């Protein structure tokens, strides 16, 4: 080995192709793997292949073993000065070093460069201080930090998501109020000359008042308040009260129908951009965490602790949560191995069972949707009849679709949890699949309700002069808005009632009745997915209903503001964190992904009602148009010829087809770029694995050499040799590692 070390250091300036082979390094796993791939991939000329193999061995050998050969002959390059924040010293020394570095830099700068540098530092300091001030003004900052300290970042992500929805709804309310409600209110008080939307008088323009006449009982006001009928229907809360077409100010004319449509498109686009912006970071982290199972194990073992936890019980819960994560991952690996070892007959049996169970799930969904459809039809038919004088029956009839939807949302997850146990999926896929089924039920139930309403609205006996069923629905937009309003109110009532009437008594029973049944029952878990689905369901209702009930975002803002404190009190007093762990990065991405699905679902009915269904002729700003979208081409036709030709060109096929082709090319380019990056990442990951194997191999060789040295006759005879013989032989290999690149890898 000593002679090999001498050969190893000889001729340092020779080319890599002429470098002699080292028997020890030729045994490295990375080099053996490279030779195997070379034999399998291509067979070139002998010299080119040897030269290429030698170069590849230089790159793949661990930590610059080959690159460090010429370190003795090369003149040492001046090492760049590291930033003070990267040095392994305490904060006081870092400040001193940073000040010294700044002084050295300032000596070589001109007066103008020093002035520019001072200005940049002042601006950076101003931005940091402004950011700190804005953080102190952040909504619920102290409460969220308290929750984070006691329960970790998983539950923190839910409350941060709730705060995001409060801000989103508030911005939506500001847009609608500023561009729609405020101009109409101004015109009604004489600050602007408002022009009514009515241009002709016919049977389609009759809109009877819904206000109660004569002696009105108190419970009837409660029904009106909870259902949006009566006196509440004739307010700015609903679409039908916006009867102004244009508002004439001193210097310009304000087109209310165009503003109504553009604001609707605007808040939907704003929601999309805001959600996508927040989901990008979570998507990156989630993508990195899901790439490699080994990396997932390392993250859980070495970086899985949440240092924001300060509560002892929460710390114990976090320990059990990490244990649960590791057990779940190991169980998932076991199930994957079991799936890989399945025979053809077992696969056929599993697929047949899944087919039968999914057909049963489809049957359950069909039953729920049919029940929602029949409940909606019955409620609408009873609303047109003479109402009974029973307060409870009136309220049940008004809220019958909401009650059926709530029951479906409560029963179907229980059925899905039972069915998923027989489908033999991995634990992680079980959670995702069940959640996606629950998301589909909640969002599709709203779609079925709207379909039921529109089937009644468009059911018109020929001839149909109004284009819709004017007899039953003189202002069908307000009726749809009332249904969305009732869904919003009923959802809030259910959340508050469950907290007060279920979770709090359950905690009292568990605390004061210590028996086997109550101990098995336990406290209510704060299930993050369930709570997220609740608020996503409510936000989807808000997106759909904001077109028909313009002030619904204000109600949603107040609702989520109150829900924050309800959930906080419930978490602190009644509930315990879920045993199933949710990391903050994956949780945020999951929340925003579900919210994005809700937004996509909300755009469909709003778009259909704007473009396809005839607008009401008796109420609202679009009485002079066949559909709501018709205001856009009419407005374009009133523009100057140059602008009119520009918009017509943008909307023509001559522009749409090339634009679509360019977008497809850009998309294909980014797809190819992402594929190339993925291949590079895979190669780097394989290289890191080989680096680890090489280090392990060299350490084993060093251990064997040391063991042989200590077991040699010279050492046993007590000759006084202080250095093992094997270490001297391997010095040409192992000591050379210190002159190469850094061997530390993540």
XYZ file of C-alpha atoms in Angstrom:
746
model
C 0.000 0.000 0.000
C 2.899 2.375 0.625
C 4.142 1.876 -2.875
C 0.652 2.485 -4.135
C 0.558 5.734 -2.216
C 3.849 6.720 -3.845
C 2.492 5.959 -7.258
C -0.620 7.850 -6.290
C 1.381 11.053 -5.746
C 3.814 10.655 -8.597
C 3.561 12.698 -11.770
C 1.035 15.211 -10.427
C 0.798 17.274 -13.572
C -0.032 14.372 -15.836
C -3.369 14.322 -17.623
C -6.269 12.370 -16.167
C -6.155 9.948 -19.072
C -2.559 8.945 -18.270
C -3.145 8.719 -14.506
C -2.349 5.233 -13.152
C -5.094 3.207 -11.560
C -5.343 2.809 -7.789
C -6.535 -0.651 -6.676
C -8.274 0.670 -3.580
C -10.160 3.445 -5.350
C -11.079 1.107 -8.188
C -13.103 -0.875 -5.636
C -15.335 2.104 -4.777
C -19.065 1.443 -5.353
C -19.387 4.598 -7.467
C -16.590 3.463 -9.811
C -17.963 -0.067 -10.085
C -21.427 1.291 -10.833
C -19.945 3.591 -13.468
C -18.160 0.697 -15.166
C -21.368 -1.344 -15.153
C -23.347 1.502 -16.740
C -20.594 2.008 -19.316
C -20.724 -1.622 -20.345
C -24.494 -1.531 -20.640
C -24.834 1.810 -22.458
C -22.140 2.095 -25.139
C -18.939 0.571 -26.475
C -16.622 3.180 -27.925
C -12.969 3.206 -28.806
C -10.602 2.023 -26.130
C -8.722 5.264 -25.596
C -11.769 7.529 -25.621
C -13.595 5.216 -23.267
C -10.674 5.069 -20.849
C -10.269 8.823 -20.927
C -13.995 9.394 -20.391
C -14.056 6.777 -17.625
C -11.139 8.423 -15.911
C -12.815 11.829 -16.097
C -16.078 10.423 -14.761
C -14.186 8.737 -11.954
C -12.665 12.069 -11.052
C -16.140 13.622 -10.796
C -17.850 10.755 -9.018
C -15.132 9.921 -6.495
C -15.938 11.035 -3.012
C -15.121 14.597 -1.953
C -12.484 15.490 -4.516
C -10.054 12.599 -3.997
C -8.833 12.878 -7.577
C -9.131 16.626 -7.808
C -6.978 17.004 -4.736
C -3.976 15.196 -6.285
C -2.426 18.349 -7.687
C -2.919 20.385 -4.527
C 0.786 20.256 -3.697
C 1.917 21.542 -7.096
C -0.717 24.222 -7.671
C -0.247 27.624 -6.168
C -2.859 28.221 -3.495
C -5.658 30.494 -4.675
C -6.798 33.216 -2.303
C -9.957 31.997 -0.587
C -12.897 34.397 -0.770
C -13.896 35.977 2.486
C -17.012 34.379 3.952
C -19.882 36.569 5.190
C -19.943 37.093 8.921
C -23.350 35.465 9.314
C -21.957 32.168 7.951
C -19.061 31.943 10.414
C -19.403 29.535 13.386
C -18.986 32.200 16.081
C -21.318 33.904 18.531
C -23.399 36.948 17.686
C -21.057 39.458 19.324
C -18.089 38.295 17.279
C -20.230 38.231 14.136
C -21.080 41.909 14.655
C -17.416 42.792 15.112
C -16.399 40.835 12.023
C -19.211 42.384 9.992
C -18.105 45.868 11.062
C -14.513 45.082 10.102
C -15.612 43.750 6.733
C -17.648 46.898 6.092
C -14.664 49.119 6.956
C -12.434 47.160 4.574
C -14.995 47.454 1.824
C -15.511 51.184 2.384
C -11.778 51.901 2.025
C -11.815 50.778 -1.604
C -14.986 52.699 -2.529
C -15.393 56.204 -3.844
C -17.466 58.835 -2.064
C -20.397 58.350 -4.431
C -20.304 54.562 -3.987
C -20.202 54.979 -0.208
C -23.196 57.328 -0.386
C -25.071 54.820 -2.562
C -24.203 52.003 -0.170
C -25.415 54.019 2.842
C -28.649 54.777 1.014
C -29.204 51.096 0.265
C -28.560 50.173 3.885
C -30.967 52.870 5.103
C -33.635 51.677 2.700
C -33.122 48.068 3.791
C -33.353 49.102 7.454
C -36.512 51.095 6.714
C -38.109 48.084 5.007
C -37.229 45.802 7.929
C -38.640 48.238 10.471
C -41.784 48.762 8.383
C -42.203 45.010 8.158
C -41.916 44.727 11.930
C -44.549 47.452 12.385
C -46.906 45.694 9.973
C -46.398 42.443 11.844
C -47.457 44.111 15.076
C -50.653 45.271 13.310
C -51.381 41.800 11.956
C -54.780 40.394 12.853
C -54.777 37.878 15.744
C -50.994 37.844 15.917
C -50.825 37.221 19.654
C -53.599 34.619 19.631
C -51.996 32.687 16.787
C -48.607 32.710 18.532
C -50.287 31.325 21.643
C -51.890 28.535 19.630
C -48.576 27.824 17.922
C -46.780 27.560 21.255
C -49.268 25.101 22.719
C -50.251 22.969 19.739
C -47.567 23.372 17.089
C -47.528 24.484 13.483
C -50.095 21.985 12.190
C -53.031 23.552 14.025
C -51.443 26.982 13.583
C -51.808 26.536 9.806
C -55.586 26.134 10.185
C -55.976 29.425 12.059
C -53.628 31.197 9.634
C -55.799 29.868 6.819
C -58.885 31.190 8.589
C -57.236 34.614 8.918
C -56.467 34.554 5.194
C -60.141 33.936 4.398
C -61.176 36.832 6.643
C -58.862 39.173 4.730
C -59.967 37.776 1.367
C -63.652 38.278 2.142
C -63.007 41.752 3.476
C -61.210 42.739 0.251
C -64.103 41.288 -1.763
C -66.554 43.323 0.304
C -64.530 46.505 -0.251
C -64.540 45.925 -4.020
C -68.282 45.245 -4.185
C -69.227 48.056 -1.833
C -66.937 50.615 -3.459
C -67.842 49.922 -7.096
C -71.459 48.693 -6.867
C -73.255 49.495 -3.628
C -71.821 52.956 -2.988
C -72.686 54.437 -6.438
C -76.248 53.117 -6.167
C -76.598 54.528 -2.638
C -75.219 57.888 -3.789
C -77.696 58.054 -6.672
C -80.612 57.257 -4.360
C -79.718 60.202 -2.090
C -79.441 62.689 -4.942
C -75.655 63.060 -5.100
C -75.730 61.686 -8.636
C -78.476 61.508 -11.237
C -79.457 57.852 -11.408
C -81.201 56.384 -14.436
C -83.598 53.529 -13.774
C -83.060 50.204 -15.478
C -86.690 49.977 -16.656
C -87.288 50.987 -20.276
C -90.637 49.328 -20.955
C -93.606 48.118 -18.969
C -94.961 44.594 -19.459
C -95.934 41.532 -17.500
C -92.263 40.600 -17.172
C -91.468 43.816 -15.284
C -93.934 43.276 -12.444
C -92.207 42.577 -9.152
C -94.629 42.322 -6.227
C -93.421 43.519 -2.858
C -92.454 40.823 -0.384
C -92.898 42.995 2.714
C -95.477 41.743 5.171
C -98.582 43.908 5.459
C -100.789 44.532 8.476
C -100.025 43.131 11.903
C -96.724 41.274 11.776
C -95.812 38.825 14.509
C -92.361 38.801 16.044
C -91.487 35.286 14.872
C -92.188 36.355 11.288
C -89.418 38.937 11.573
C -87.113 36.162 12.792
C -88.044 34.032 9.772
C -87.347 36.982 7.464
C -84.005 37.602 9.163
C -82.922 33.963 8.893
C -84.224 33.332 5.365
C -83.643 36.704 3.685
C -87.294 37.222 2.772
C -89.765 39.964 3.707
C -88.232 43.272 4.687
C -84.693 41.954 4.143
C -85.348 41.177 0.478
C -85.917 44.873 -0.259
C -82.500 46.020 0.905
C -79.066 46.370 -0.664
C -78.304 42.867 0.525
C -79.821 41.249 -2.579
C -79.469 41.625 -6.337
C -83.035 42.785 -6.960
C -82.622 46.094 -5.108
C -79.950 47.389 -7.527
C -82.358 48.922 -10.049
C -80.089 51.736 -11.273
C -78.657 51.435 -14.792
C -76.368 54.495 -14.943
C -75.243 57.151 -12.486
C -74.563 60.566 -14.026
C -71.875 62.506 -12.212
C -70.548 65.926 -13.131
C -67.789 64.820 -15.488
C -68.549 61.211 -16.309
C -71.281 58.580 -16.491
C -70.992 55.457 -14.361
C -72.264 52.241 -15.971
C -73.617 50.154 -13.073
C -74.317 46.898 -15.037
C -70.800 46.899 -16.488
C -69.297 47.608 -13.063
C -71.418 44.819 -11.551
C -70.104 42.296 -14.070
C -66.480 43.447 -13.974
C -66.373 43.416 -10.174
C -67.685 39.834 -10.185
C -64.941 38.783 -12.597
C -62.437 40.868 -10.622
C -62.982 39.276 -7.213
C -62.865 35.791 -8.748
C -59.549 36.575 -10.484
C -58.207 38.221 -7.328
C -59.074 35.128 -5.316
C -57.370 32.902 -7.893
C -54.155 34.934 -7.951
C -54.028 35.257 -4.175
C -54.531 31.528 -3.642
C -51.949 30.597 -6.274
C -49.427 33.013 -4.783
C -49.832 31.529 -1.315
C -49.755 27.940 -2.581
C -46.474 28.200 -4.538
C -44.214 27.957 -1.492
C -46.224 25.138 0.053
C -46.209 23.287 -3.269
C -42.416 23.456 -3.469
C -41.977 22.158 0.073
C -44.580 19.447 -0.425
C -42.946 18.377 -3.693
C -39.530 18.107 -2.083
C -40.840 16.180 0.923
C -42.744 13.668 -1.203
C -39.860 12.926 -3.579
C -37.885 10.514 -1.453
C -39.053 8.278 1.348
C -35.550 8.118 2.819
C -35.482 11.904 2.969
C -38.850 11.797 4.726
C -37.452 9.482 7.399
C -34.424 11.734 7.877
C -36.615 14.817 8.201
C -38.808 13.179 10.813
C -35.900 11.840 12.870
C -33.461 14.755 12.684
C -35.700 17.751 11.877
C -39.186 16.701 12.888
C -39.400 18.468 16.226
C -41.486 21.631 16.434
C -39.481 24.095 18.538
C -42.440 26.471 18.787
C -44.058 24.120 21.333
C -43.764 25.339 24.915
C -46.532 23.358 26.611
C -45.547 20.046 28.276
C -48.684 18.157 27.254
C -48.302 19.435 23.697
C -44.677 18.248 23.735
C -45.753 14.760 24.793
C -48.384 14.822 22.086
C -45.756 15.849 19.539
C -43.583 12.911 20.582
C -46.431 10.480 20.087
C -47.263 12.243 16.836
C -43.738 11.679 15.499
C -43.933 8.054 16.572
C -47.250 7.770 14.762
C -45.701 9.300 11.618
C -42.815 6.830 11.641
C -45.154 3.902 12.249
C -47.393 5.106 9.429
C -44.455 5.421 7.034
C -43.162 1.972 7.945
C -46.644 0.533 7.558
C -46.915 2.234 4.193
C -43.633 0.687 3.080
C -44.860 -2.716 4.277
C -48.103 -2.326 2.343
C -46.200 -1.252 -0.786
C -44.061 -4.347 -0.506
C -47.184 -6.427 -0.018
C -48.761 -4.826 -3.099
C -45.646 -5.608 -5.136
C -45.817 -9.284 -4.091
C -49.477 -9.770 -4.974
C -50.389 -12.491 -7.407
C -52.645 -11.972 -10.387
C -55.584 -13.603 -8.603
C -55.176 -11.353 -5.546
C -55.031 -8.267 -7.758
C -58.210 -9.323 -9.528
C -59.992 -9.880 -6.210
C -58.899 -6.478 -4.855
C -59.908 -4.627 -8.021
C -63.282 -6.351 -8.079
C -63.894 -5.453 -4.432
C -62.928 -1.827 -5.080
C -65.235 -1.712 -8.080
C -68.175 -2.978 -5.986
C -67.410 -0.547 -3.142
C -67.078 2.414 -5.501
C -70.392 1.498 -7.107
C -71.880 1.536 -3.613
C -70.296 4.971 -3.028
C -71.839 6.216 -6.265
C -75.189 4.889 -5.073
C -74.836 6.743 -1.776
C -73.934 9.953 -3.616
C -76.835 9.532 -6.012
C -79.205 9.078 -3.071
C -77.863 12.186 -1.344
C -78.122 14.281 -4.495
C -81.651 13.082 -5.205
C -82.669 13.924 -1.629
C -81.227 17.437 -2.063
C -83.075 17.811 -5.370
C -86.430 16.717 -3.925
C -85.972 18.871 -0.817
C -85.226 21.922 -2.970
C -88.246 21.337 -5.227
C -90.547 20.822 -2.235
C -89.235 23.925 -0.475
C -89.726 26.064 -3.586
C -93.249 24.749 -4.145
C -94.246 25.414 -0.549
C -92.814 28.932 -0.734
C -95.348 29.838 -3.441
C -98.325 28.551 -1.429
C -100.097 30.127 1.513
C -97.763 29.583 4.442
C -99.038 27.946 7.635
C -99.028 29.982 10.799
C -96.589 27.688 12.566
C -93.214 29.210 13.266
C -91.333 25.897 13.451
C -92.874 24.505 10.246
C -92.197 27.742 8.376
C -88.564 27.649 9.429
C -88.173 23.956 8.554
C -89.637 24.471 5.088
C -87.383 27.454 4.444
C -84.283 25.590 5.606
C -85.174 22.125 4.257
C -82.488 22.126 1.488
C -79.857 23.372 3.940
C -80.830 20.708 6.482
C -80.624 17.922 3.899
C -77.246 19.163 2.655
C -75.910 19.311 6.225
C -77.144 15.766 6.946
C -75.496 14.524 3.749
C -72.239 16.210 4.727
C -72.435 14.548 8.149
C -73.446 11.013 7.126
C -71.342 10.435 4.014
C -67.906 10.880 5.704
C -68.845 8.198 8.230
C -69.761 5.839 5.390
C -66.550 6.673 3.537
C -64.439 5.951 6.633
C -66.017 2.507 6.919
C -65.671 1.672 3.225
C -62.047 2.765 2.870
C -60.945 0.121 5.373
C -61.899 -2.671 2.956
C -60.273 -1.145 -0.143
C -56.711 -1.984 0.971
C -54.971 1.293 0.156
C -51.869 2.726 1.787
C -52.529 4.870 4.903
C -51.538 8.140 3.227
C -53.685 7.420 0.175
C -56.603 6.451 2.430
C -56.557 9.898 4.047
C -56.289 11.744 0.726
C -58.935 9.643 -1.005
C -61.417 10.004 1.846
C -60.849 13.747 1.990
C -61.351 14.112 -1.755
C -64.619 12.179 -1.503
C -65.783 14.486 1.285
C -64.756 17.554 -0.732
C -66.717 16.246 -3.699
C -69.835 15.670 -1.587
C -69.746 19.128 -0.018
C -69.125 21.030 -3.233
C -71.336 18.876 -5.460
C -74.243 19.307 -3.032
C -74.150 23.060 -3.726
C -74.143 22.308 -7.449
C -77.159 20.026 -7.109
C -79.010 22.748 -5.184
C -78.320 25.283 -7.928
C -79.310 22.786 -10.628
C -82.593 22.174 -8.818
C -83.255 25.909 -8.620
C -82.406 26.508 -12.263
C -84.581 23.610 -13.383
C -87.488 25.417 -11.716
C -86.439 28.839 -12.987
C -86.119 27.781 -16.634
C -89.230 25.579 -16.554
C -91.418 27.886 -18.626
C -94.630 26.866 -20.426
C -94.667 27.916 -24.086
C -95.035 30.668 -25.104
C -92.393 32.078 -22.739
C -92.111 35.844 -23.322
C -89.779 36.501 -20.373
C -87.348 33.655 -21.087
C -87.778 32.193 -17.596
C -90.533 31.250 -15.148
C -91.571 34.792 -14.231
C -94.758 33.652 -12.508
C -92.921 31.780 -9.752
C -89.661 33.732 -9.883
C -90.190 37.383 -10.828
C -86.623 38.050 -9.603
C -84.861 34.707 -9.742
C -81.430 36.167 -8.905
C -82.712 37.324 -5.512
C -84.207 33.865 -4.918
C -80.848 32.204 -5.613
C -79.206 34.785 -3.362
C -81.654 33.897 -0.586
C -80.707 30.223 -0.859
C -77.001 31.072 -0.622
C -77.770 33.373 2.313
C -79.621 30.578 4.101
C -76.775 28.131 3.482
C -74.327 30.638 4.957
C -76.449 31.328 8.045
C -77.263 27.661 8.635
C -73.615 26.647 8.305
C -72.672 29.192 10.979
C -75.494 27.978 13.261
C -74.342 24.360 12.909
C -70.706 25.215 13.745
C -71.714 27.188 16.836
C -74.271 24.573 17.938
C -71.811 21.679 17.629
C -69.285 23.564 19.749
C -71.765 24.487 22.472
C -74.109 21.489 22.492
C -71.746 18.626 21.576
C -68.094 19.362 22.301
C -68.546 21.149 25.630
C -70.922 18.523 27.156
C -68.633 15.784 25.868
C -65.703 17.306 27.716
C -67.739 17.557 30.932
C -68.814 13.919 30.635
C -65.251 12.721 30.036
C -63.866 14.790 32.932
C -66.520 14.065 35.569
C -67.621 10.538 34.631
C -64.439 8.443 34.578
C -65.745 5.093 33.399
C -64.557 2.695 30.722
C -67.001 3.997 28.115
C -66.081 7.661 28.586
C -62.366 6.847 28.644
C -62.782 4.990 25.335
C -64.851 7.858 23.946
C -62.348 10.510 25.028
C -62.289 14.210 24.292
C -63.236 15.607 20.929
C -60.290 15.707 18.551
C -59.545 18.928 16.716
C -59.611 17.307 13.293
C -57.875 19.710 10.924
C -59.271 18.301 7.631
C -62.849 18.364 8.903
C -62.575 21.970 10.076
C -60.904 23.018 6.836
C -63.676 21.446 4.768
C -66.219 23.423 6.799
C -64.700 26.800 6.036
C -63.927 25.901 2.393
C -67.573 24.917 2.001
C -68.617 28.294 3.422
C -66.164 30.167 1.212
C -67.489 28.406 -1.899
C -70.993 29.531 -0.934
C -69.665 33.090 -0.606
C -68.046 33.043 -4.053
C -71.235 31.766 -5.689
C -73.628 33.947 -3.719
C -71.730 37.231 -4.040
C -73.211 37.773 -7.519
C -76.787 37.300 -6.270
C -76.256 38.690 -2.776
C -73.642 41.461 -3.117
C -73.116 41.998 0.600
C -72.601 38.298 1.321
C -68.781 38.757 1.619
C -69.420 41.165 4.521
C -71.540 38.495 6.241
C -68.835 35.922 5.522
C -66.178 38.195 7.032
C -68.192 38.578 10.237
C -68.931 34.852 10.261
C -65.265 33.813 9.998
C -64.273 36.463 12.529
C -66.622 34.898 15.079
C -65.673 31.342 14.056
C -62.038 32.122 14.851
C -62.880 32.770 18.495
C -65.303 29.834 18.625
C -62.630 27.466 17.336
C -59.986 28.988 19.584
C -62.116 28.510 22.716
C -63.063 25.012 21.556
C -59.414 24.106 20.989
C -58.252 25.501 24.320
C -61.121 24.186 26.439
C -62.942 21.297 24.757
C -60.713 19.578 22.218
C -57.414 17.843 22.014
C -55.154 17.895 18.958
C -55.586 15.162 16.411
C -53.402 12.078 16.764
C -52.872 12.141 13.022
C -50.065 14.622 12.388
C -50.226 17.469 9.915
C -47.083 19.401 9.131
C -47.495 23.099 8.401
C -46.066 22.979 4.863
C -48.182 20.058 3.657
C -51.221 21.389 5.536
C -51.040 24.817 3.902
C -50.715 23.264 0.479
C -53.648 20.935 1.130
C -55.839 23.793 2.413
C -55.138 25.968 -0.603
C -55.563 23.074 -3.039
C -59.022 22.329 -1.647
C -59.838 26.042 -1.693
C -58.754 26.208 -5.330
C -61.119 23.332 -6.135
C -63.918 25.255 -4.420
C -63.106 28.364 -6.461
C -63.171 26.381 -9.710
C -66.506 24.882 -8.712
C -67.886 28.341 -7.869
C -66.896 29.784 -11.258
C -69.013 27.243 -13.155
C -72.520 28.190 -11.892
C -71.687 31.907 -11.862
C -70.432 31.716 -15.433
C -73.481 29.743 -16.581
C -75.896 32.194 -14.985
C -74.071 35.168 -16.531
C -73.767 33.785 -20.057
C -76.685 31.366 -20.531
C -79.707 32.115 -18.330
C -81.903 35.085 -19.177
C -81.625 37.884 -16.654
C -84.701 39.013 -14.754
C -86.817 41.721 -16.400
C -88.312 42.932 -13.111
C -85.270 43.622 -10.960
C -81.553 44.222 -10.962
C -79.253 46.225 -13.213
C -79.495 43.866 -16.236
C -83.208 44.263 -17.039
C -82.401 45.823 -20.419
C -80.220 42.898 -21.496
C -81.102 39.348 -22.463
C -78.219 37.947 -20.451
C -75.809 39.599 -18.063
C -72.877 39.138 -20.457
C -74.655 41.159 -23.162
C -73.585 44.376 -21.430
C -69.977 43.753 -22.555
C -70.525 43.739 -26.362
C -72.998 46.623 -26.047
C -70.406 48.676 -24.183
C -67.709 47.818 -26.739
C -70.002 48.966 -29.561
C -70.228 52.401 -27.896
C -66.437 52.885 -27.818
C -64.446 54.892 -30.388
C -63.715 53.046 -33.661
C -60.044 52.368 -32.842
C -60.788 50.799 -29.460
C -63.792 48.954 -30.873
C -61.682 47.398 -33.623
C -58.987 46.489 -31.063
C -61.431 44.608 -28.804
C -63.067 42.919 -31.779
C -59.638 41.822 -32.957
C -58.707 40.458 -29.543
C -61.953 38.499 -29.421
C -61.653 37.106 -32.947
C -60.321 33.713 -33.998
C -57.409 35.353 -35.815
C -56.024 36.399 -32.434
C -57.246 33.467 -30.339
C -55.626 30.686 -32.408
C -52.069 32.159 -32.493
C -52.356 33.115 -28.849
C -53.346 29.550 -27.978
C -50.417 28.181 -30.025
C -47.950 30.510 -28.283
C -49.305 29.572 -24.870
C -48.961 25.870 -25.741
C -45.372 26.394 -26.889
C -44.481 28.232 -23.694
C -46.179 25.505 -21.682
C -44.289 22.758 -23.522
C -41.036 24.649 -22.970
C -41.596 24.828 -19.210
C -42.619 21.169 -19.149
C -39.382 20.217 -20.929
C -37.405 22.474 -18.594
C -39.030 20.892 -15.564
C -38.225 17.428 -16.939
C -34.586 18.384 -17.439
C -34.376 19.780 -13.921
C -35.942 16.623 -12.570
C -33.366 14.470 -14.360
C -30.539 16.604 -12.966
C -31.994 16.328 -9.468
C -32.226 12.550 -9.821
C -28.602 12.398 -10.974
C -27.502 14.538 -8.028
C -29.488 12.348 -5.669
C -27.832 9.240 -7.081
C -24.456 10.929 -6.732
C -25.156 11.719 -3.083
C -26.098 8.088 -2.499
C -22.866 6.972 -4.145
C -20.916 9.459 -2.048
C -22.354 7.895 1.068
C -21.510 4.395 -0.116
C -17.963 5.462 -0.970
C -17.453 6.969 2.477
C -18.803 3.840 4.109
C -16.505 1.677 1.989
C -13.419 3.752 2.831
C -14.270 3.804 6.535
C -14.608 0.010 6.481
C -11.210 -0.288 4.770
C -9.657 2.020 7.344
C -11.191 -0.004 10.160
C -9.898 -3.239 8.647
C -6.396 -1.784 8.244
C -6.359 -0.528 11.829
C -7.630 -3.875 13.068
C -4.921 -5.739 11.134
C -2.332 -3.342 12.510
C -3.382 -3.894 16.105
C -3.528 -7.650 15.571
C -0.051 -7.762 13.980
C 2.809 -9.609 15.800
C 4.779 -6.385 16.203
C 1.984 -4.774 18.206
C 1.430 -7.866 20.320
C 5.156 -8.128 21.101
C 5.027 -4.605 22.560
C 7.516 -3.013 20.185
C 6.250 0.447 21.050
C 4.910 1.383 17.649
C 2.552 4.268 18.219
C 1.031 4.363 14.734
C -0.699 1.347 13.254
C 0.929 -0.050 10.157
C -2.268 0.063 8.212
C -2.815 3.780 8.807
C 0.585 4.555 7.311
C -0.220 2.494 4.279
C -3.539 4.276 3.750
C -2.222 7.763 4.398
C -1.859 8.364 0.702
C -5.602 7.859 0.371
C -7.277 9.138 3.501
C -5.087 12.063 4.398
C -5.547 13.384 0.894
C -9.238 13.878 1.567
C -8.544 16.943 3.692
C -7.202 18.854 0.695
C -10.219 18.178 -1.439
C -13.724 19.519 -1.362
C -15.929 19.467 1.667
C -17.218 15.958 2.398
C -20.331 16.989 4.259
C -23.585 16.291 2.434
C -27.161 16.881 3.489
